[in-house]
mmCIF file of C-alpha atoms and ligand atoms in Angstrom:
data_model
loop_
_atom_site.group_PDB
_atom_site.id
_atom_site.type_symbol
_atom_site.label_atom_id
_atom_site.label_comp_id
_atom_site.label_asym_id
_atom_site.label_seq_id
_atom_site.Cartn_x
_atom_site.Cartn_y
_atom_site.Cartn_z
ATOM 1 C CA MET A 1 72.284 -94.313 -31.566
ATOM 2 C CA THR A 2 74.329 -97.379 -32.351
ATOM 3 C CA SER A 3 75.744 -97.571 -35.800
ATOM 4 C CA ARG A 4 74.830 -100.468 -37.993
ATOM 5 C CA LYS A 5 77.204 -102.272 -40.280
ATOM 6 C CA PHE A 6 76.226 -103.048 -43.834
ATOM 7 C CA ALA A 7 78.088 -105.474 -46.006
ATOM 8 C CA VAL A 8 79.109 -103.746 -49.192
ATOM 9 C CA LYS A 9 80.491 -106.758 -50.981
ATOM 10 C CA LYS A 10 78.059 -108.323 -53.367
ATOM 11 C CA ILE A 11 79.548 -110.883 -55.672
ATOM 12 C CA GLY A 12 78.243 -112.544 -58.802
ATOM 13 C CA ILE A 13 77.407 -116.195 -59.273
ATOM 14 C CA ILE A 14 80.776 -117.236 -60.711
ATOM 15 C CA GLU A 15 82.714 -116.076 -57.681
ATOM 16 C CA ARG A 16 80.107 -117.421 -55.310
ATOM 17 C CA TYR A 17 79.778 -120.888 -56.848
ATOM 18 C CA GLN A 18 83.090 -121.305 -58.663
ATOM 19 C CA GLU A 19 83.669 -124.840 -57.365
ATOM 20 C CA PHE A 20 80.539 -125.966 -59.256
ATOM 21 C CA LEU A 21 81.339 -124.108 -62.464
ATOM 22 C CA PRO A 22 83.648 -124.910 -65.394
ATOM 23 C CA ILE A 23 86.073 -122.033 -64.943
ATOM 24 C CA THR A 24 89.849 -121.890 -64.687
ATOM 25 C CA GLU A 25 92.375 -119.327 -63.418
ATOM 26 C CA ARG A 26 92.434 -117.971 -66.941
ATOM 27 C CA THR A 27 88.695 -117.309 -67.148
ATOM 28 C CA PRO A 28 88.071 -113.560 -66.997
ATOM 29 C CA ILE A 29 85.014 -113.061 -64.821
ATOM 30 C CA ILE A 30 82.604 -110.747 -66.601
ATOM 31 C CA SER A 31 80.000 -109.970 -63.976
ATOM 32 C CA LEU A 32 77.345 -107.404 -63.101
ATOM 33 C CA ASN A 33 76.838 -108.890 -59.618
ATOM 34 C CA GLU A 34 74.021 -111.095 -60.863
ATOM 35 C CA GLY A 35 72.287 -113.668 -58.673
ATOM 36 C CA ASN A 36 71.706 -113.521 -54.945
ATOM 37 C CA THR A 37 68.051 -112.774 -55.683
ATOM 38 C CA PRO A 38 65.485 -112.862 -52.872
ATOM 39 C CA LEU A 39 63.327 -115.823 -51.978
ATOM 40 C CA ILE A 40 60.147 -114.018 -50.998
ATOM 41 C CA LEU A 41 57.586 -115.773 -48.804
ATOM 42 C CA ALA A 42 54.132 -115.657 -50.396
ATOM 43 C CA GLU A 43 51.539 -114.254 -48.009
ATOM 44 C CA ALA A 44 48.332 -113.912 -49.983
ATOM 45 C CA LEU A 45 48.569 -116.858 -52.368
ATOM 46 C CA PRO A 46 48.424 -119.734 -49.859
ATOM 47 C CA VAL A 47 45.519 -118.012 -48.093
ATOM 48 C CA GLU A 48 43.684 -117.493 -51.379
ATOM 49 C CA LEU A 49 44.183 -121.148 -52.257
ATOM 50 C CA GLY A 50 43.310 -122.413 -48.795
ATOM 51 C CA LEU A 51 46.649 -124.170 -48.525
ATOM 52 C CA LYS A 52 47.425 -124.903 -44.916
ATOM 53 C CA ASN A 53 50.878 -125.999 -43.840
ATOM 54 C CA ILE A 54 52.271 -125.283 -47.263
ATOM 55 C CA ARG A 55 54.744 -122.494 -47.709
ATOM 56 C CA ILE A 56 55.120 -120.867 -51.095
ATOM 57 C CA TYR A 57 58.162 -118.801 -52.029
ATOM 58 C CA TYR A 58 58.857 -116.609 -55.024
ATOM 59 C CA LYS A 59 62.415 -116.766 -56.300
ATOM 60 C CA PHE A 60 62.329 -113.289 -57.808
ATOM 61 C CA GLU A 61 64.724 -113.326 -60.722
ATOM 62 C CA GLY A 62 63.413 -110.013 -61.989
ATOM 63 C CA LEU A 63 65.902 -108.432 -59.589
ATOM 64 C CA ASN A 64 68.926 -109.481 -61.618
ATOM 65 C CA PRO A 65 71.000 -106.725 -63.289
ATOM 66 C CA THR A 66 69.040 -106.733 -66.555
ATOM 67 C CA GLY A 67 65.793 -107.854 -64.968
ATOM 68 C CA SER A 68 65.723 -111.581 -65.694
ATOM 69 C CA PHE A 69 67.402 -114.876 -64.790
ATOM 70 C CA LYS A 70 69.202 -114.810 -68.147
ATOM 71 C CA ASP A 71 72.027 -112.889 -66.438
ATOM 72 C CA ARG A 72 73.089 -116.011 -64.529
ATOM 73 C CA GLY A 73 73.757 -117.883 -67.739
ATOM 74 C CA MET A 74 75.111 -114.871 -69.550
ATOM 75 C CA THR A 75 77.885 -114.097 -67.040
ATOM 76 C CA MET A 76 79.173 -117.628 -67.719
ATOM 77 C CA ALA A 77 78.660 -117.607 -71.492
ATOM 78 C CA ILE A 78 80.318 -114.214 -71.931
ATOM 79 C CA SER A 79 83.186 -115.006 -69.560
ATOM 80 C CA LYS A 80 83.915 -118.221 -71.455
ATOM 81 C CA ALA A 81 83.602 -116.432 -74.788
ATOM 82 C CA MET A 82 86.215 -113.909 -73.586
ATOM 83 C CA GLU A 83 88.457 -116.712 -72.360
ATOM 84 C CA SER A 84 88.364 -118.309 -75.798
ATOM 85 C CA GLY A 85 89.279 -115.042 -77.483
ATOM 86 C CA ALA A 86 85.909 -114.351 -79.090
ATOM 87 C CA LYS A 87 85.340 -110.969 -80.695
ATOM 88 C CA ALA A 88 81.588 -111.134 -81.158
ATOM 89 C CA VAL A 89 78.530 -112.936 -79.820
ATOM 90 C CA ILE A 90 75.102 -113.573 -81.320
ATOM 91 C CA CYS A 91 71.743 -114.805 -80.081
ATOM 92 C CA ALA A 92 68.121 -115.247 -81.034
ATOM 93 C CA SER A 93 65.807 -113.952 -78.392
ATOM 94 C CA THR A 94 62.247 -113.431 -77.236
ATOM 95 C CA GLY A 95 63.805 -110.424 -75.496
ATOM 96 C CA ASN A 96 65.537 -111.209 -72.248
ATOM 97 C CA THR A 97 68.441 -113.157 -73.698
ATOM 98 C CA SER A 98 69.195 -110.241 -75.999
ATOM 99 C CA ALA A 99 68.967 -107.719 -73.152
ATOM 100 C CA SER A 100 71.360 -109.780 -71.068
ATOM 101 C CA ALA A 101 73.776 -110.609 -73.885
ATOM 102 C CA ALA A 102 73.917 -106.947 -74.873
ATOM 103 C CA ALA A 103 74.693 -105.821 -71.315
ATOM 104 C CA TYR A 104 77.438 -108.370 -70.625
ATOM 105 C CA ALA A 105 78.954 -107.867 -74.085
ATOM 106 C CA SER A 106 79.062 -104.113 -73.567
ATOM 107 C CA ARG A 107 80.829 -104.622 -70.251
ATOM 108 C CA CYS A 108 83.766 -106.382 -71.892
ATOM 109 C CA GLY A 109 83.840 -104.782 -75.315
ATOM 110 C CA LEU A 110 82.440 -107.694 -77.307
ATOM 111 C CA LYS A 111 80.340 -107.001 -80.368
ATOM 112 C CA CYS A 112 76.808 -108.281 -79.928
ATOM 113 C CA PHE A 113 74.210 -109.208 -82.553
ATOM 114 C CA VAL A 114 70.655 -110.094 -81.629
ATOM 115 C CA LEU A 115 67.846 -111.528 -83.756
ATOM 116 C CA ILE A 116 64.344 -110.975 -82.446
ATOM 117 C CA PRO A 117 60.886 -111.792 -83.792
ATOM 118 C CA GLU A 118 59.315 -108.643 -85.210
ATOM 119 C CA GLY A 119 56.506 -107.219 -83.099
ATOM 120 C CA LYS A 120 56.576 -110.075 -80.579
ATOM 121 C CA ILE A 121 59.029 -108.731 -78.094
ATOM 122 C CA ALA A 122 58.142 -106.704 -75.015
ATOM 123 C CA LYS A 123 59.085 -103.064 -75.341
ATOM 124 C CA GLY A 124 61.341 -102.906 -72.286
ATOM 125 C CA LYS A 125 63.498 -105.748 -73.583
ATOM 126 C CA LEU A 126 63.878 -104.233 -77.020
ATOM 127 C CA ILE A 127 64.922 -100.961 -75.443
ATOM 128 C CA GLN A 128 67.545 -102.750 -73.362
ATOM 129 C CA ALA A 129 69.273 -104.495 -76.268
ATOM 130 C CA TYR A 130 69.215 -101.244 -78.193
ATOM 131 C CA ARG A 131 70.523 -99.051 -75.362
ATOM 132 C CA TYR A 132 73.251 -101.491 -74.314
ATOM 133 C CA GLY A 133 74.438 -101.074 -77.871
ATOM 134 C CA ALA A 134 73.745 -104.417 -79.502
ATOM 135 C CA LYS A 135 73.174 -104.614 -83.227
ATOM 136 C CA THR A 136 69.501 -105.530 -83.179
ATOM 137 C CA ILE A 137 67.943 -107.295 -86.171
ATOM 138 C CA MET A 138 64.216 -107.981 -86.408
ATOM 139 C CA ILE A 139 63.108 -111.145 -88.195
ATOM 140 C CA LYS A 140 59.777 -111.316 -89.976
ATOM 141 C CA GLY A 141 59.195 -114.653 -88.320
ATOM 142 C CA ASN A 142 59.189 -116.298 -84.899
ATOM 143 C CA PHE A 143 61.805 -117.209 -82.295
ATOM 144 C CA ASP A 144 62.314 -120.740 -83.617
ATOM 145 C CA GLN A 145 63.229 -119.371 -87.047
ATOM 146 C CA ALA A 146 65.569 -116.814 -85.483
ATOM 147 C CA LEU A 147 67.313 -119.518 -83.445
ATOM 148 C CA LYS A 148 67.845 -121.633 -86.545
ATOM 149 C CA LEU A 149 69.421 -118.653 -88.294
ATOM 150 C CA VAL A 150 71.860 -117.789 -85.506
ATOM 151 C CA GLN A 151 72.870 -121.444 -85.203
ATOM 152 C CA GLU A 152 73.767 -121.411 -88.890
ATOM 153 C CA ILE A 153 75.573 -118.070 -88.673
ATOM 154 C CA SER A 154 77.670 -119.165 -85.678
ATOM 155 C CA ALA A 155 78.455 -122.628 -87.056
ATOM 156 C CA ASP A 156 81.886 -121.641 -88.400
ATOM 157 C CA GLY A 157 82.935 -120.465 -84.926
ATOM 158 C CA LYS A 158 83.681 -116.851 -85.893
ATOM 159 C CA ILE A 159 80.805 -115.514 -83.815
ATOM 160 C CA THR A 160 79.994 -117.200 -80.509
ATOM 161 C CA LEU A 161 76.408 -118.303 -79.963
ATOM 162 C CA VAL A 162 75.094 -117.385 -76.498
ATOM 163 C CA ASN A 163 71.648 -118.953 -76.612
ATOM 164 C CA SER A 164 70.986 -121.664 -74.031
ATOM 165 C CA VAL A 165 72.201 -124.288 -76.523
ATOM 166 C CA ASN A 166 75.555 -122.888 -75.365
ATOM 167 C CA PRO A 167 76.232 -125.238 -72.412
ATOM 168 C CA PHE A 168 77.782 -122.472 -70.296
ATOM 169 C CA ARG A 169 74.383 -120.792 -70.119
ATOM 170 C CA ILE A 170 72.884 -123.822 -68.360
ATOM 171 C CA GLU A 171 75.920 -123.987 -66.074
ATOM 172 C CA GLY A 172 75.371 -120.427 -64.881
ATOM 173 C CA GLN A 173 71.621 -120.766 -64.572
ATOM 174 C CA LYS A 174 71.858 -123.779 -62.268
ATOM 175 C CA SER A 175 73.155 -121.388 -59.585
ATOM 176 C CA ALA A 176 69.566 -120.343 -58.838
ATOM 177 C CA ALA A 177 68.893 -123.828 -57.463
ATOM 178 C CA PHE A 178 72.007 -123.527 -55.268
ATOM 179 C CA GLU A 179 70.765 -120.245 -53.818
ATOM 180 C CA ILE A 180 67.363 -121.722 -53.004
ATOM 181 C CA VAL A 181 68.934 -124.636 -51.137
ATOM 182 C CA ASP A 182 71.298 -122.237 -49.359
ATOM 183 C CA ASP A 183 68.299 -120.145 -48.261
ATOM 184 C CA LEU A 184 65.935 -122.955 -47.262
ATOM 185 C CA GLY A 185 68.561 -125.293 -45.819
ATOM 186 C CA ASP A 186 67.400 -128.036 -48.185
ATOM 187 C CA ALA A 187 65.596 -128.380 -51.509
ATOM 188 C CA PRO A 188 61.874 -127.543 -51.532
ATOM 189 C CA GLU A 189 59.404 -130.358 -52.191
ATOM 190 C CA TYR A 190 58.129 -128.673 -55.381
ATOM 191 C CA HIS A 191 59.689 -126.278 -57.831
ATOM 192 C CA ALA A 192 57.405 -124.490 -60.336
ATOM 193 C CA ILE A 193 58.855 -122.762 -63.381
ATOM 194 C CA PRO A 194 57.723 -121.439 -66.771
ATOM 195 C CA VAL A 195 59.048 -123.352 -69.769
ATOM 196 C CA GLY A 196 59.936 -121.729 -73.079
ATOM 197 C CA ASN A 197 63.113 -122.934 -74.731
ATOM 198 C CA ALA A 198 63.430 -125.191 -71.656
ATOM 199 C CA GLY A 199 66.989 -124.255 -70.727
ATOM 200 C CA ASN A 200 66.034 -123.036 -67.286
ATOM 201 C CA ILE A 201 64.122 -126.096 -66.081
ATOM 202 C CA THR A 202 67.070 -128.150 -67.345
ATOM 203 C CA ALA A 203 69.488 -125.920 -65.425
ATOM 204 C CA TYR A 204 67.562 -126.028 -62.145
ATOM 205 C CA TRP A 205 67.334 -129.800 -62.248
ATOM 206 C CA LYS A 206 71.079 -130.014 -62.882
ATOM 207 C CA GLY A 207 71.743 -127.610 -60.019
ATOM 208 C CA TYR A 208 69.556 -129.455 -57.529
ATOM 209 C CA ASN A 209 71.216 -132.744 -58.452
ATOM 210 C CA GLU A 210 74.763 -131.417 -58.220
ATOM 211 C CA TYR A 211 74.084 -129.841 -54.844
ATOM 212 C CA LYS A 212 72.626 -133.063 -53.504
ATOM 213 C CA LYS A 213 75.603 -135.021 -54.790
ATOM 214 C CA ALA A 214 77.914 -132.575 -53.023
ATOM 215 C CA GLY A 215 76.042 -133.157 -49.766
ATOM 216 C CA ARG A 216 74.536 -129.671 -49.642
ATOM 217 C CA SER A 217 70.980 -131.042 -49.640
ATOM 218 C CA ASP A 218 69.274 -134.308 -48.821
ATOM 219 C CA THR A 219 66.336 -134.175 -51.163
ATOM 220 C CA LEU A 220 65.256 -133.202 -54.658
ATOM 221 C CA PRO A 221 62.116 -131.294 -55.648
ATOM 222 C CA LYS A 222 59.432 -132.397 -58.039
ATOM 223 C CA MET A 223 59.897 -130.166 -61.080
ATOM 224 C CA LEU A 224 56.669 -128.542 -62.271
ATOM 225 C CA GLY A 225 56.988 -126.877 -65.675
ATOM 226 C CA PHE A 226 54.335 -124.674 -67.256
ATOM 227 C CA GLN A 227 53.875 -123.685 -70.868
ATOM 228 C CA ALA A 228 51.306 -121.296 -72.288
ATOM 229 C CA ALA A 229 48.398 -123.171 -73.869
ATOM 230 C CA GLY A 230 48.963 -121.606 -77.308
ATOM 231 C CA SER A 231 52.617 -122.475 -77.140
ATOM 232 C CA ALA A 232 52.833 -125.867 -75.447
ATOM 233 C CA PRO A 233 54.891 -128.222 -77.617
ATOM 234 C CA ILE A 234 56.120 -130.375 -74.738
ATOM 235 C CA VAL A 235 52.608 -130.827 -73.363
ATOM 236 C CA GLU A 236 51.288 -131.710 -76.811
ATOM 237 C CA GLY A 237 54.279 -133.896 -77.624
ATOM 238 C CA LYS A 238 55.023 -132.145 -80.907
ATOM 239 C CA PRO A 239 56.422 -128.820 -82.150
ATOM 240 C CA VAL A 240 53.934 -125.967 -82.507
ATOM 241 C CA PRO A 241 54.565 -124.205 -85.838
ATOM 242 C CA ASN A 242 52.868 -120.919 -84.911
ATOM 243 C CA PRO A 243 53.052 -120.479 -81.149
ATOM 244 C CA GLU A 244 50.878 -117.735 -79.666
ATOM 245 C CA THR A 245 50.647 -116.320 -76.151
ATOM 246 C CA ILE A 246 50.746 -112.980 -74.363
ATOM 247 C CA ALA A 247 53.698 -114.392 -72.425
ATOM 248 C CA THR A 248 56.187 -113.603 -75.192
ATOM 249 C CA ALA A 249 59.187 -114.946 -73.252
ATOM 250 C CA ILE A 250 57.768 -118.465 -73.579
ATOM 251 C CA ARG A 251 56.351 -118.092 -77.076
ATOM 252 C CA ILE A 252 58.475 -120.928 -78.410
ATOM 253 C CA GLY A 253 57.203 -123.776 -80.551
ATOM 254 C CA ASN A 254 60.205 -126.080 -80.667
ATOM 255 C CA PRO A 255 62.307 -125.836 -77.491
ATOM 256 C CA ALA A 256 66.043 -126.461 -77.845
ATOM 257 C CA SER A 257 66.259 -128.190 -74.444
ATOM 258 C CA TRP A 258 63.145 -130.313 -74.944
ATOM 259 C CA LYS A 259 64.920 -133.450 -73.714
ATOM 260 C CA GLY A 260 66.332 -131.663 -70.675
ATOM 261 C CA ALA A 261 62.822 -130.609 -69.718
ATOM 262 C CA THR A 262 61.251 -134.040 -70.067
ATOM 263 C CA ASN A 263 64.189 -135.583 -68.174
ATOM 264 C CA ALA A 264 63.691 -133.125 -65.321
ATOM 265 C CA ARG A 265 59.984 -133.891 -65.298
ATOM 266 C CA ASP A 266 60.379 -137.670 -65.397
ATOM 267 C CA GLU A 267 63.379 -138.067 -63.099
ATOM 268 C CA SER A 268 61.839 -135.799 -60.475
ATOM 269 C CA GLY A 269 58.355 -137.301 -60.673
ATOM 270 C CA GLY A 270 56.988 -133.890 -61.639
ATOM 271 C CA LEU A 271 54.933 -132.692 -64.565
ATOM 272 C CA ILE A 272 54.774 -130.223 -67.444
ATOM 273 C CA GLU A 273 51.353 -128.732 -68.128
ATOM 274 C CA ALA A 274 49.768 -125.836 -69.979
ATOM 275 C CA VAL A 275 48.012 -122.764 -68.585
ATOM 276 C CA THR A 276 45.770 -120.437 -70.574
ATOM 277 C CA ASP A 277 46.579 -116.803 -71.286
ATOM 278 C CA GLU A 278 43.501 -115.923 -69.240
ATOM 279 C CA ASP A 279 44.960 -117.739 -66.220
ATOM 280 C CA ILE A 280 48.348 -116.122 -66.825
ATOM 281 C CA ARG A 281 46.736 -112.682 -66.785
ATOM 282 C CA LYS A 282 44.914 -113.440 -63.526
ATOM 283 C CA ALA A 283 48.059 -114.741 -61.827
ATOM 284 C CA TYR A 284 50.041 -111.774 -63.154
ATOM 285 C CA ARG A 285 47.613 -109.355 -61.537
ATOM 286 C CA PHE A 286 47.355 -111.360 -58.340
ATOM 287 C CA ILE A 287 51.042 -111.333 -57.479
ATOM 288 C CA ALA A 288 51.330 -107.614 -58.246
ATOM 289 C CA GLU A 289 48.129 -106.474 -56.540
ATOM 290 C CA ARG A 290 48.137 -108.880 -53.598
ATOM 291 C CA GLU A 291 51.775 -109.732 -52.994
ATOM 292 C CA GLY A 292 53.570 -106.589 -54.117
ATOM 293 C CA VAL A 293 55.648 -108.550 -56.614
ATOM 294 C CA PHE A 294 55.594 -107.287 -60.195
ATOM 295 C CA ALA A 295 56.830 -109.947 -62.590
ATOM 296 C CA GLU A 296 56.378 -110.335 -66.317
ATOM 297 C CA PRO A 297 53.609 -112.461 -67.891
ATOM 298 C CA ALA A 298 55.831 -115.493 -68.586
ATOM 299 C CA SER A 299 56.740 -115.615 -64.905
ATOM 300 C CA ALA A 300 53.062 -115.563 -64.009
ATOM 301 C CA ALA A 301 52.596 -118.774 -66.006
ATOM 302 C CA ALA A 302 54.298 -120.647 -63.157
ATOM 303 C CA VAL A 303 52.023 -118.979 -60.608
ATOM 304 C CA ALA A 304 49.003 -119.882 -62.738
ATOM 305 C CA GLY A 305 50.301 -123.432 -62.814
ATOM 306 C CA VAL A 306 50.559 -123.649 -59.033
ATOM 307 C CA ILE A 307 47.021 -122.249 -58.725
ATOM 308 C CA LYS A 308 45.772 -124.863 -61.174
ATOM 309 C CA LEU A 309 47.451 -127.726 -59.306
ATOM 310 C CA ALA A 310 46.313 -126.451 -55.900
ATOM 311 C CA LYS A 311 42.704 -126.467 -57.123
ATOM 312 C CA ARG A 312 42.934 -130.176 -57.785
ATOM 313 C CA ASN A 313 44.659 -130.839 -54.443
ATOM 314 C CA TYR A 314 47.940 -131.818 -56.010
ATOM 315 C CA PHE A 315 50.182 -130.597 -53.192
ATOM 316 C CA GLU A 316 50.843 -132.586 -50.038
ATOM 317 C CA SER A 317 50.766 -130.725 -46.735
ATOM 318 C CA ASN A 318 53.855 -129.782 -44.751
ATOM 319 C CA THR A 319 55.713 -128.959 -47.917
ATOM 320 C CA ARG A 320 57.357 -126.004 -49.618
ATOM 321 C CA ILE A 321 56.791 -124.770 -53.139
ATOM 322 C CA VAL A 322 59.274 -122.469 -54.840
ATOM 323 C CA ILE A 323 58.033 -120.554 -57.865
ATOM 324 C CA THR A 324 60.633 -118.970 -60.123
ATOM 325 C CA LEU A 325 59.509 -115.513 -61.201
ATOM 326 C CA THR A 326 61.773 -115.301 -64.201
ATOM 327 C CA GLY A 327 61.603 -111.624 -65.156
ATOM 328 C CA ALA A 328 60.608 -108.137 -64.034
ATOM 329 C CA GLY A 329 57.172 -106.675 -64.665
ATOM 330 C CA LEU A 330 58.498 -103.409 -66.090
ATOM 331 C CA LYS A 331 59.806 -105.304 -69.103
ATOM 332 C CA ASP A 332 56.359 -105.413 -70.663
ATOM 333 C CA PRO A 333 54.499 -102.107 -70.246
ATOM 334 C CA ASP A 334 51.984 -102.920 -73.000
ATOM 335 C CA ILE A 335 50.604 -105.968 -71.217
ATOM 336 C CA ALA A 336 50.737 -104.079 -67.927
ATOM 337 C CA MET A 337 48.422 -101.402 -69.320
ATOM 338 C CA SER A 338 46.094 -103.767 -71.199
ATOM 339 C CA PHE A 339 43.508 -104.272 -68.441
ATOM 340 C CA ASP A 340 40.165 -102.422 -68.119
ATOM 341 C CA ASP A 341 40.969 -100.714 -64.817
ATOM 342 C CA LYS A 342 41.981 -97.395 -66.309
ATOM 343 C CA ILE A 343 43.915 -94.571 -64.713
ATOM 344 C CA GLU A 344 41.598 -91.612 -64.216
ATOM 345 C CA CYS A 345 42.602 -88.132 -65.281
ATOM 346 C CA VAL A 346 40.812 -85.148 -63.692
ATOM 347 C CA GLU A 347 41.122 -81.376 -63.365
ATOM 348 C CA PRO A 348 43.540 -80.186 -60.616
ATOM 349 C CA ASP A 349 40.585 -79.530 -58.360
ATOM 350 C CA ILE A 350 40.173 -81.017 -54.878
ATOM 351 C CA SER A 351 36.554 -81.941 -55.360
ATOM 352 C CA LYS A 352 37.364 -83.834 -58.539
ATOM 353 C CA VAL A 353 40.218 -85.720 -56.862
ATOM 354 C CA LYS A 354 37.991 -86.515 -53.874
ATOM 355 C CA GLU A 355 35.321 -87.846 -56.202
ATOM 356 C CA VAL A 356 37.791 -90.375 -57.565
ATOM 357 C CA ILE A 357 39.101 -91.290 -54.109
ATOM 358 C CA GLN A 358 35.566 -91.927 -52.869
ATOM 359 C CA SER A 359 34.366 -93.821 -55.918
HETATM 360 C C1 LIG B 1 63.773 -116.962 -71.106
HETATM 361 C C2 LIG B 1 62.595 -116.770 -70.244
HETATM 362 C C3 LIG B 1 61.715 -117.812 -69.903
HETATM 363 C C4 LIG B 1 61.851 -119.185 -70.460
HETATM 364 O O1 LIG B 1 63.017 -119.827 -70.042
HETATM 365 P P1 LIG B 1 63.568 -121.054 -70.903
HETATM 366 O O2 LIG B 1 64.878 -121.351 -70.328
HETATM 367 O O3 LIG B 1 63.616 -120.578 -72.312
HETATM 368 O O4 LIG B 1 62.572 -122.152 -70.738
HETATM 369 C C5 LIG B 1 60.679 -117.552 -69.033
HETATM 370 N N1 LIG B 1 60.476 -116.320 -68.537
HETATM 371 C C6 LIG B 1 61.295 -115.298 -68.837
HETATM 372 C C7 LIG B 1 61.008 -113.972 -68.250
HETATM 373 C C8 LIG B 1 62.366 -115.486 -69.700
HETATM 374 O O5 LIG B 1 63.153 -114.453 -69.995
#
């Protein structure tokens, strides 16, 4: 038998893309080997949609160290906070930002405070912030109110804000666009992404543009953003005071990077539309049950969006669509178990088990 060699070195996004990032020799790199996530070819979805000569890929960000793309921005934000001598960081979060901030802060001994909307955060994310040792504070209000509070608290500079209004977050997150171009050899024709606070769509558009400028790609994708119908301020053109959706990661009524999102949409010739919770649930099940990819509900919003556009023949043939699956399915066990297909429980008796198998 011939022995096979496996590369053991896996580096994080700062090391990998340092020439595109605002770091210096003095920046301590606080990394958990984030990034380098797989671009998974969709098998069932194009068949289901009858799309011929269109390839769909899932950029599965749920495989980052804390289970969401937030780690790309957080490695930058925390590294820069350390460089500036910060002692503590704070964020408002629908869950994943707090999980990521807590992990990276714990890695370098920073104190971490997180404000989350009471009852509207997926259980897995809450557990993460808590277990990584962040001081977790629940707000009897929504994300937008929590963000306003942490902006006020951090205004005097004593505690560093690590929400995506921190520009280093966007800088780190743009690395996902670099990876996609590195994998495909050029930018895809379309890029679909869920939109909450709108930092990520802003970051991808920045990344695609910087890579093109550097000669790493020849083209730019049309950016396709999707909000949940009960939480679609950009689609409606005005803030939503009481946003509601099962996709808690995008339950945001007044996105901080609103302008970045509409710029990405308009400059790329793309669109930002809404999808219903019903469509999100269907897409969520589809990618898990038919593609073997378990992502969280907010991620499924982008899949639902692609399904919606495909049904009205939006996509041109001989093109590629990349869908960012922003977070891991295990984050939200309550939604995962909220469908009517129940798990059966029987006596430890072969005939009973066979009955279930044959039913
Ligand atoms: C944060 C987050 C989003 C929304 O990203 P924005 O940058 O706020 O638009 C979507 N999905 C998941 C899983 C997230 O954690």
